[in-house]
Amino acid sequence: MDRIFLSPPHMSGKEQQYIAEVFKSNYIAPIGTFVTKFEEDIKAYTGSSHALALSSATAGLHLALRVLGVGEGDYVLASSFTFIGSVSAILYQNAHPLFVDSDESWNISPELLQKAILSAPKKPKALIITHLYGQLCKLDEIRHICHLEGIFLIEDAAESLGATYHGKQSGTFGDIGVYSFNGNKILSTSGGGMLVSDNASWIEKAKFLSTQAKEDFLHYEHKEFGYNYRMSNVLAAIGVAQMEVLEARVNRRREIFALYQKELEGIDEINFMPEVTDSQGNRWLTTLTFDHTDPQRVLDALEGENIESRPLWKPMHLQPLFKNALIVEDGTSAQLFKKGLCLPSGSSLHDEEVVRVCSVIKKVLQ
Ligand SMILES: *Cc1c(COP(=O)(O)O)cnc(C)c1O
């Protein structure tokens, strides 16, 4: 049997044609028409006023912190239940993370966020929220808190491109949003990211920093240091082709989720990741928890059938890297980590493959 992967890249078929155009133009550089077109496409799709194509979402989050003035000794609130790329940049800036646990939405708890702000050693400058597995956070409550407290909101929408809240795209609610086009995301450019914001000066500053902070002289003059974070025109060509099928990719991921739900219906101990009111996630990954069964048993059984699955992400406050970091928790994400599993969810999966995965799960649980 062919291996079933968790979330492999899914090309549209147009990518190589666009790459050929890049080669013909010889703009094999982090500049060119496809970089601009990719940014225009993201702006048109998400409704954000400004966009900046980058080498990764991790780079985007780093630039977001730099542009918002987060530096040494500052505190940055962040969802603990996330992927490392979400919070590495806090360390790049020599700032301190202040982690916040999840609630029943699996994403950051607004209630614990309030507590974290009260308990912070000094007023946090920014909050990084993650729409984990493509499912939305409780944005109304979170935005309200950030607004009242005067804390910048950064949306890590790396996993949630195409997901909406009140019909508006994830990534466009905060001061700055970040999408990822890494190999396993809903769209892939092999690697890449995009920074979005309605604030033109932040995006302009991020662009300056992403291209080595060169002052406006031919001889390369520098007043501050930057990074080499811009996206290649070759990869942007892949991005433009991928954007043409984004809607179809979201629909297929949601279909796959619905099929899992149907196939596993009636198994009481299975709980799928919920969807918060008035939101529509992109169901990037179908994720679930088991009330009684050790997910490792299911993972091993799937592996035995050449099917890739993965535990839910290990919360940041349980990572050795962050053993001294501050956390406001009530055990929710630790429980999710203990009980949960991510199932194969790639948009190229066939229905029969989903059924095959479910039959293995059912055999373990019976
Ligand atoms: C993938 C991912 C990132 C990092 O994205 P890259 O483009 O690989 O740097 C950050 N946060 C979350 C939640 C992710 O899933």
Tab-separated table of C-alpha atoms and ligand atoms in Angstrom:
chain	number	residue	atom	x	y	z
A	1	MET	CA	0.000	0.000	0.000
A	2	ASP	CA	1.244	3.525	-0.827
A	3	ARG	CA	2.085	5.604	2.211
A	4	ILE	CA	-0.597	8.064	3.276
A	5	PHE	CA	1.072	11.276	4.440
A	6	LEU	CA	-0.238	13.750	7.009
A	7	SER	CA	-0.324	16.814	4.758
A	8	PRO	CA	1.819	16.575	1.627
A	9	PRO	CA	2.212	19.438	-0.874
A	10	HIS	CA	-0.536	19.541	-3.514
A	11	MET	CA	0.475	21.266	-6.722
A	12	SER	CA	-2.114	22.685	-9.122
A	13	GLY	CA	-0.321	21.841	-12.361
A	14	LYS	CA	0.339	25.481	-13.291
A	15	GLU	CA	3.467	25.875	-11.160
A	16	GLN	CA	6.046	24.733	-13.710
A	17	GLN	CA	4.589	26.935	-16.428
A	18	TYR	CA	4.992	29.997	-14.180
A	19	ILE	CA	8.477	28.917	-13.104
A	20	ALA	CA	9.396	28.661	-16.806
A	21	GLU	CA	8.265	32.279	-17.222
A	22	VAL	CA	10.526	33.294	-14.339
A	23	PHE	CA	13.485	31.574	-15.989
A	24	LYS	CA	12.696	33.207	-19.315
A	25	SER	CA	12.738	36.643	-17.654
A	26	ASN	CA	15.936	35.723	-15.731
A	27	TYR	CA	14.503	37.296	-12.558
A	28	ILE	CA	15.771	34.366	-10.479
A	29	ALA	CA	15.917	36.723	-7.528
A	30	PRO	CA	13.959	37.930	-4.537
A	31	ILE	CA	12.443	40.519	-6.856
A	32	GLY	CA	10.277	40.228	-9.940
A	33	THR	CA	6.730	40.241	-11.257
A	34	PHE	CA	5.663	37.049	-9.478
A	35	VAL	CA	6.645	38.382	-6.042
A	36	THR	CA	4.447	41.412	-6.717
A	37	LYS	CA	1.647	39.278	-8.187
A	38	PHE	CA	1.693	36.887	-5.213
A	39	GLU	CA	1.365	39.854	-2.832
A	40	GLU	CA	-1.482	41.286	-4.924
A	41	ASP	CA	-3.257	37.916	-4.905
A	42	ILE	CA	-2.999	37.634	-1.118
A	43	LYS	CA	-4.298	41.180	-0.695
A	44	ALA	CA	-7.222	40.504	-3.023
A	45	TYR	CA	-8.097	37.219	-1.323
A	46	THR	CA	-7.732	38.295	2.306
A	47	GLY	CA	-8.858	41.904	1.981
A	48	SER	CA	-5.702	43.129	3.681
A	49	SER	CA	-4.375	46.475	2.374
A	50	HIS	CA	-0.682	45.524	2.338
A	51	ALA	CA	1.317	42.321	1.960
A	52	LEU	CA	4.980	41.344	1.973
A	53	ALA	CA	6.257	38.019	0.588
A	54	LEU	CA	8.975	36.442	2.736
A	55	SER	CA	11.152	33.356	3.003
A	56	SER	CA	9.037	31.954	5.876
A	57	ALA	CA	6.313	32.712	8.391
A	58	THR	CA	8.927	32.497	11.155
A	59	ALA	CA	10.726	35.393	9.429
A	60	GLY	CA	7.396	37.217	9.205
A	61	LEU	CA	6.776	36.888	12.938
A	62	HIS	CA	10.298	38.121	13.618
A	63	LEU	CA	9.739	41.192	11.430
A	64	ALA	CA	6.365	41.782	13.114
A	65	LEU	CA	8.045	41.986	16.528
A	66	ARG	CA	10.834	44.234	15.198
A	67	VAL	CA	8.391	46.595	13.497
A	68	LEU	CA	6.164	46.811	16.587
A	69	GLY	CA	9.170	47.727	18.703
A	70	VAL	CA	9.408	44.553	20.807
A	71	GLY	CA	12.950	44.298	22.129
A	72	GLU	CA	15.187	43.153	24.945
A	73	GLY	CA	13.391	42.545	28.243
A	74	ASP	CA	9.896	43.080	26.818
A	75	TYR	CA	7.111	40.599	27.498
A	76	VAL	CA	5.165	38.981	24.687
A	77	LEU	CA	1.984	37.023	25.426
A	78	ALA	CA	1.526	33.933	23.309
A	79	SER	CA	-0.660	30.895	23.020
A	80	SER	CA	1.168	27.937	24.570
A	81	PHE	CA	-0.631	25.427	22.371
A	82	THR	CA	1.188	26.211	19.136
A	83	PHE	CA	4.139	25.332	16.932
A	84	ILE	CA	7.626	26.596	17.798
A	85	GLY	CA	7.791	28.841	14.708
A	86	SER	CA	5.063	30.904	16.321
A	87	VAL	CA	7.235	31.999	19.244
A	88	SER	CA	10.934	31.575	18.277
A	89	ALA	CA	11.072	35.222	17.255
A	90	ILE	CA	10.343	36.280	20.853
A	91	LEU	CA	13.713	34.730	21.713
A	92	TYR	CA	15.404	36.254	18.639
A	93	GLN	CA	14.435	39.638	20.118
A	94	ASN	CA	15.683	38.731	23.615
A	95	ALA	CA	12.147	39.296	24.855
A	96	HIS	CA	10.281	37.062	27.350
A	97	PRO	CA	7.342	34.887	26.361
A	98	LEU	CA	4.370	34.814	28.716
A	99	PHE	CA	2.403	31.751	27.713
A	100	VAL	CA	-1.359	31.387	27.996
A	101	ASP	CA	-3.258	28.098	28.041
A	102	SER	CA	-6.182	27.087	25.843
A	103	ASP	CA	-9.892	26.751	26.579
A	104	GLU	CA	-12.560	24.454	25.113
A	105	SER	CA	-11.883	25.976	21.675
A	106	TRP	CA	-8.385	24.395	21.921
A	107	ASN	CA	-7.050	27.875	21.142
A	108	ILE	CA	-5.998	30.626	23.555
A	109	SER	CA	-8.386	31.254	26.461
A	110	PRO	CA	-9.520	34.907	26.691
A	111	GLU	CA	-10.136	34.385	30.413
A	112	LEU	CA	-6.595	33.146	31.076
A	113	LEU	CA	-5.284	35.899	28.811
A	114	GLN	CA	-6.818	38.459	31.196
A	115	LYS	CA	-5.169	36.693	34.121
A	116	ALA	CA	-1.825	36.623	32.324
A	117	ILE	CA	-1.959	40.365	31.703
A	118	LEU	CA	-2.675	40.984	35.395
A	119	SER	CA	0.145	38.684	36.487
A	120	ALA	CA	2.768	39.997	34.036
A	121	PRO	CA	5.924	41.436	35.666
A	122	LYS	CA	5.501	44.422	33.346
A	123	LYS	CA	2.951	45.420	30.749
A	124	PRO	CA	3.252	43.062	27.755
A	125	LYS	CA	3.840	44.783	24.421
A	126	ALA	CA	2.218	42.255	22.124
A	127	LEU	CA	0.158	39.076	21.933
A	128	ILE	CA	0.759	36.315	19.378
A	129	ILE	CA	-2.304	34.136	18.828
A	130	THR	CA	-2.340	30.980	16.719
A	131	HIS	CA	-5.351	29.702	14.812
A	132	LEU	CA	-4.230	26.155	15.434
A	133	TYR	CA	-4.879	23.486	12.822
A	134	GLY	CA	-6.676	26.185	10.802
A	135	GLN	CA	-9.422	26.761	13.392
A	136	LEU	CA	-10.180	30.277	14.585
A	137	CYS	CA	-9.501	31.750	18.031
A	138	LYS	CA	-12.206	33.675	19.900
A	139	LEU	CA	-11.241	36.839	18.068
A	140	ASP	CA	-13.950	39.184	19.377
A	141	GLU	CA	-12.953	38.667	23.017
A	142	ILE	CA	-9.232	38.701	22.265
A	143	ARG	CA	-9.382	41.857	20.178
A	144	HIS	CA	-11.439	43.560	22.861
A	145	ILE	CA	-8.833	42.725	25.521
A	146	CYS	CA	-5.911	43.894	23.353
A	147	HIS	CA	-7.729	47.115	22.538
A	148	LEU	CA	-8.541	47.880	26.185
A	149	GLU	CA	-5.041	47.038	27.398
A	150	GLY	CA	-3.138	48.707	24.557
A	151	ILE	CA	-1.395	45.498	23.484
A	152	PHE	CA	-0.491	44.828	19.841
A	153	LEU	CA	-2.202	41.767	18.352
A	154	ILE	CA	-0.197	39.541	15.998
A	155	GLU	CA	-2.095	36.733	14.298
A	156	ASP	CA	-0.107	33.610	13.520
A	157	ALA	CA	-2.295	32.477	10.641
A	158	ALA	CA	0.406	30.103	9.349
A	159	GLU	CA	-2.062	27.208	9.413
A	160	SER	CA	-5.298	29.092	8.759
A	161	LEU	CA	-5.121	30.702	5.314
A	162	GLY	CA	-8.681	30.654	3.946
A	163	ALA	CA	-10.353	30.350	7.361
A	164	THR	CA	-12.872	33.047	8.289
A	165	TYR	CA	-14.505	34.671	11.312
A	166	HIS	CA	-17.778	36.555	10.714
A	167	GLY	CA	-16.901	36.017	7.035
A	168	LYS	CA	-13.587	37.915	7.300
A	169	GLN	CA	-10.267	36.203	6.643
A	170	SER	CA	-8.045	35.032	9.492
A	171	GLY	CA	-4.840	37.054	9.592
A	172	THR	CA	-6.667	40.356	8.990
A	173	PHE	CA	-8.011	40.954	12.509
A	174	GLY	CA	-4.784	41.801	14.283
A	175	ASP	CA	-2.333	44.646	13.804
A	176	ILE	CA	-0.223	42.250	11.743
A	177	GLY	CA	-0.969	38.779	10.365
A	178	VAL	CA	1.343	36.066	9.064
A	179	TYR	CA	0.702	33.174	6.652
A	180	SER	CA	3.008	30.240	5.888
A	181	PHE	CA	3.630	28.377	2.629
A	182	ASN	CA	5.832	25.694	4.128
A	183	GLY	CA	5.738	22.211	2.596
A	184	ASN	CA	2.915	20.911	4.780
A	185	LYS	CA	0.583	23.936	4.783
A	186	ILE	CA	-2.705	24.326	2.912
A	187	LEU	CA	-0.753	26.028	0.096
A	188	SER	CA	2.938	25.400	-0.391
A	189	THR	CA	5.725	27.227	-2.192
A	190	SER	CA	8.171	24.648	-0.734
A	191	GLY	CA	8.937	27.348	1.823
A	192	GLY	CA	7.664	30.862	2.261
A	193	GLY	CA	5.582	33.285	4.250
A	194	MET	CA	3.520	36.444	3.912
A	195	LEU	CA	3.126	39.393	6.253
A	196	VAL	CA	-0.150	41.342	6.017
A	197	SER	CA	-1.339	44.533	7.646
A	198	ASP	CA	-3.553	47.541	7.006
A	199	ASN	CA	-0.694	49.724	8.259
A	200	ALA	CA	1.412	50.749	5.243
A	201	SER	CA	4.359	52.043	7.278
A	202	TRP	CA	4.800	48.762	9.174
A	203	ILE	CA	4.858	46.758	5.954
A	204	GLU	CA	7.260	49.251	4.397
A	205	LYS	CA	9.564	49.027	7.428
A	206	ALA	CA	9.345	45.212	7.335
A	207	LYS	CA	10.283	45.268	3.641
A	208	PHE	CA	13.305	47.443	4.412
A	209	LEU	CA	14.412	45.096	7.214
A	210	SER	CA	13.777	41.976	5.093
A	211	THR	CA	16.218	43.200	2.426
A	212	GLN	CA	19.253	43.950	4.641
A	213	ALA	CA	18.168	47.428	5.800
A	214	LYS	CA	19.946	49.178	2.944
A	215	GLU	CA	19.698	52.958	3.012
A	216	ASP	CA	18.978	54.732	-0.239
A	217	PHE	CA	22.536	54.845	-1.631
A	218	LEU	CA	24.230	52.815	-4.354
A	219	HIS	CA	27.251	52.160	-2.117
A	220	TYR	CA	25.252	50.214	0.556
A	221	GLU	CA	24.839	52.483	3.538
A	222	HIS	CA	23.526	51.084	6.851
A	223	LYS	CA	22.123	52.757	9.955
A	224	GLU	CA	20.597	49.592	11.425
A	225	PHE	CA	20.769	45.876	10.784
A	226	GLY	CA	18.233	43.882	8.844
A	227	TYR	CA	17.817	40.349	7.511
A	228	ASN	CA	17.788	38.422	4.264
A	229	TYR	CA	14.129	37.395	4.511
A	230	ARG	CA	12.599	38.220	1.127
A	231	MET	CA	10.874	35.581	-1.010
A	232	SER	CA	12.448	34.353	-4.233
A	233	ASN	CA	10.634	35.148	-7.482
A	234	VAL	CA	10.889	31.432	-8.377
A	235	LEU	CA	8.972	30.441	-5.249
A	236	ALA	CA	6.512	33.300	-5.710
A	237	ALA	CA	5.656	31.785	-9.111
A	238	ILE	CA	4.626	28.608	-7.260
A	239	GLY	CA	2.618	30.780	-4.869
A	240	VAL	CA	0.701	32.471	-7.694
A	241	ALA	CA	-0.254	29.072	-9.118
A	242	GLN	CA	-1.266	27.840	-5.654
A	243	MET	CA	-3.469	30.880	-4.990
A	244	GLU	CA	-5.569	29.946	-8.036
A	245	VAL	CA	-6.720	26.787	-6.237
A	246	LEU	CA	-6.929	28.032	-2.635
A	247	GLU	CA	-10.733	27.934	-2.494
A	248	ALA	CA	-10.760	24.354	-3.811
A	249	ARG	CA	-8.089	23.356	-1.283
A	250	VAL	CA	-10.099	24.768	1.635
A	251	ASN	CA	-13.250	23.035	0.416
A	252	ARG	CA	-11.472	19.698	0.048
A	253	ARG	CA	-9.895	19.880	3.530
A	254	ARG	CA	-13.332	20.621	4.984
A	255	GLU	CA	-14.818	17.733	2.991
A	256	ILE	CA	-12.154	15.388	4.353
A	257	PHE	CA	-12.960	16.532	7.891
A	258	ALA	CA	-16.668	15.904	7.292
A	259	LEU	CA	-15.909	12.425	5.955
A	260	TYR	CA	-13.843	11.593	9.071
A	261	GLN	CA	-16.760	12.810	11.197
A	262	LYS	CA	-19.208	10.645	9.294
A	263	GLU	CA	-17.000	7.535	9.331
A	264	LEU	CA	-16.250	7.815	13.046
A	265	GLU	CA	-19.758	8.881	14.044
A	266	GLY	CA	-21.146	7.157	17.093
A	267	ILE	CA	-17.784	6.464	18.713
A	268	ASP	CA	-18.419	8.211	22.032
A	269	GLU	CA	-14.819	8.660	23.111
A	270	ILE	CA	-13.831	10.633	19.998
A	271	ASN	CA	-13.977	14.439	20.121
A	272	PHE	CA	-13.053	16.528	17.079
A	273	MET	CA	-11.535	20.001	17.390
A	274	PRO	CA	-14.489	22.400	17.607
A	275	GLU	CA	-15.260	25.468	15.518
A	276	VAL	CA	-15.948	28.690	17.447
A	277	THR	CA	-19.264	30.478	16.844
A	278	ASP	CA	-19.522	32.401	13.563
A	279	SER	CA	-16.250	31.014	12.270
A	280	GLN	CA	-15.317	28.649	9.475
A	281	GLY	CA	-11.949	26.955	9.874
A	282	ASN	CA	-10.023	25.625	6.891
A	283	ARG	CA	-9.649	22.243	8.654
A	284	TRP	CA	-5.979	22.253	7.653
A	285	LEU	CA	-5.588	19.148	9.782
A	286	THR	CA	-8.359	16.934	11.082
A	287	THR	CA	-7.546	16.572	14.768
A	288	LEU	CA	-9.290	14.691	17.540
A	289	THR	CA	-8.925	13.459	21.095
A	290	PHE	CA	-9.751	10.092	22.650
A	291	ASP	CA	-11.350	10.009	26.111
A	292	HIS	CA	-9.900	6.619	27.062
A	293	THR	CA	-7.653	5.168	24.373
A	294	ASP	CA	-3.962	6.090	24.367
A	295	PRO	CA	-3.452	7.934	21.055
A	296	GLN	CA	-0.030	6.284	20.770
A	297	ARG	CA	-1.832	2.962	20.191
A	298	VAL	CA	-3.773	4.492	17.315
A	299	LEU	CA	-0.615	6.131	15.933
A	300	ASP	CA	1.254	2.806	16.037
A	301	ALA	CA	-1.601	0.934	14.361
A	302	LEU	CA	-1.764	3.554	11.602
A	303	GLU	CA	2.021	3.413	11.150
A	304	GLY	CA	1.707	-0.368	10.825
A	305	GLU	CA	-0.567	0.258	7.829
A	306	ASN	CA	1.893	2.785	6.356
A	307	ILE	CA	-0.264	5.738	7.393
A	308	GLU	CA	1.336	8.836	8.889
A	309	SER	CA	-0.301	10.507	11.891
A	310	ARG	CA	1.126	12.774	14.587
A	311	PRO	CA	0.399	13.705	18.194
A	312	LEU	CA	-1.088	17.145	18.788
A	313	TRP	CA	1.664	19.760	19.139
A	314	LYS	CA	3.414	19.689	22.512
A	315	PRO	CA	2.555	22.926	24.338
A	316	MET	CA	5.371	25.452	24.672
A	317	HIS	CA	5.250	25.537	28.487
A	318	LEU	CA	6.055	21.792	28.507
A	319	GLN	CA	9.111	22.233	26.278
A	320	PRO	CA	12.574	22.006	27.888
A	321	LEU	CA	13.451	25.176	25.938
A	322	PHE	CA	10.849	27.119	27.944
A	323	LYS	CA	11.249	25.468	31.349
A	324	ASN	CA	11.788	28.888	32.957
A	325	ALA	CA	9.138	30.774	30.973
A	326	LEU	CA	6.019	32.202	32.603
A	327	ILE	CA	2.724	30.403	31.982
A	328	VAL	CA	-0.880	30.922	33.025
A	329	GLU	CA	-2.419	27.498	32.656
A	330	ASP	CA	-5.231	25.273	33.827
A	331	GLY	CA	-3.998	22.030	32.276
A	332	THR	CA	-6.141	22.220	29.118
A	333	SER	CA	-3.412	22.073	26.475
A	334	ALA	CA	-1.451	19.502	28.492
A	335	GLN	CA	-4.564	17.270	28.426
A	336	LEU	CA	-5.086	17.854	24.702
A	337	PHE	CA	-1.470	16.897	24.071
A	338	LYS	CA	-1.917	13.714	26.085
A	339	LYS	CA	-5.140	12.654	24.391
A	340	GLY	CA	-4.958	13.973	20.853
A	341	LEU	CA	-3.941	12.987	17.363
A	342	CYS	CA	-3.649	14.636	13.914
A	343	LEU	CA	-4.949	12.530	11.042
A	344	PRO	CA	-3.913	12.555	7.365
A	345	SER	CA	-5.655	15.599	5.912
A	346	GLY	CA	-3.941	16.529	2.636
A	347	SER	CA	-6.242	17.930	-0.030
A	348	SER	CA	-4.982	15.273	-2.466
A	349	LEU	CA	-6.332	12.453	-0.247
A	350	HIS	CA	-8.985	10.252	-1.835
A	351	ASP	CA	-12.192	9.371	0.011
A	352	GLU	CA	-11.166	5.686	0.020
A	353	GLU	CA	-7.951	6.612	1.820
A	354	VAL	CA	-9.896	8.437	4.543
A	355	VAL	CA	-12.105	5.371	4.897
A	356	ARG	CA	-8.961	3.211	5.158
A	357	VAL	CA	-7.590	5.420	7.959
A	358	CYS	CA	-10.928	5.200	9.790
A	359	SER	CA	-11.078	1.426	9.552
A	360	VAL	CA	-7.687	1.200	11.292
A	361	ILE	CA	-8.867	3.574	14.035
A	362	LYS	CA	-12.098	1.613	14.529
A	363	LYS	CA	-10.146	-1.632	14.843
A	364	VAL	CA	-8.049	-0.178	17.686
A	365	LEU	CA	-11.073	1.241	19.504
A	366	GLN	CA	-13.400	-1.760	19.224
B	1	LIG	C1	4.336	26.284	10.113
B	1	LIG	C2	4.076	27.183	11.238
B	1	LIG	C3	4.899	28.275	11.514
B	1	LIG	C4	6.188	28.524	10.777
B	1	LIG	O1	6.005	28.704	9.419
B	1	LIG	P1	7.309	28.659	8.460
B	1	LIG	O2	6.813	29.261	7.186
B	1	LIG	O3	7.668	27.221	8.311
B	1	LIG	O4	8.369	29.454	9.099
B	1	LIG	C5	4.551	29.124	12.534
B	1	LIG	N1	3.461	28.916	13.282
B	1	LIG	C6	2.648	27.874	13.065
B	1	LIG	C7	1.423	27.731	13.901
B	1	LIG	C8	2.925	26.964	12.054
B	1	LIG	O5	2.149	25.906	11.864
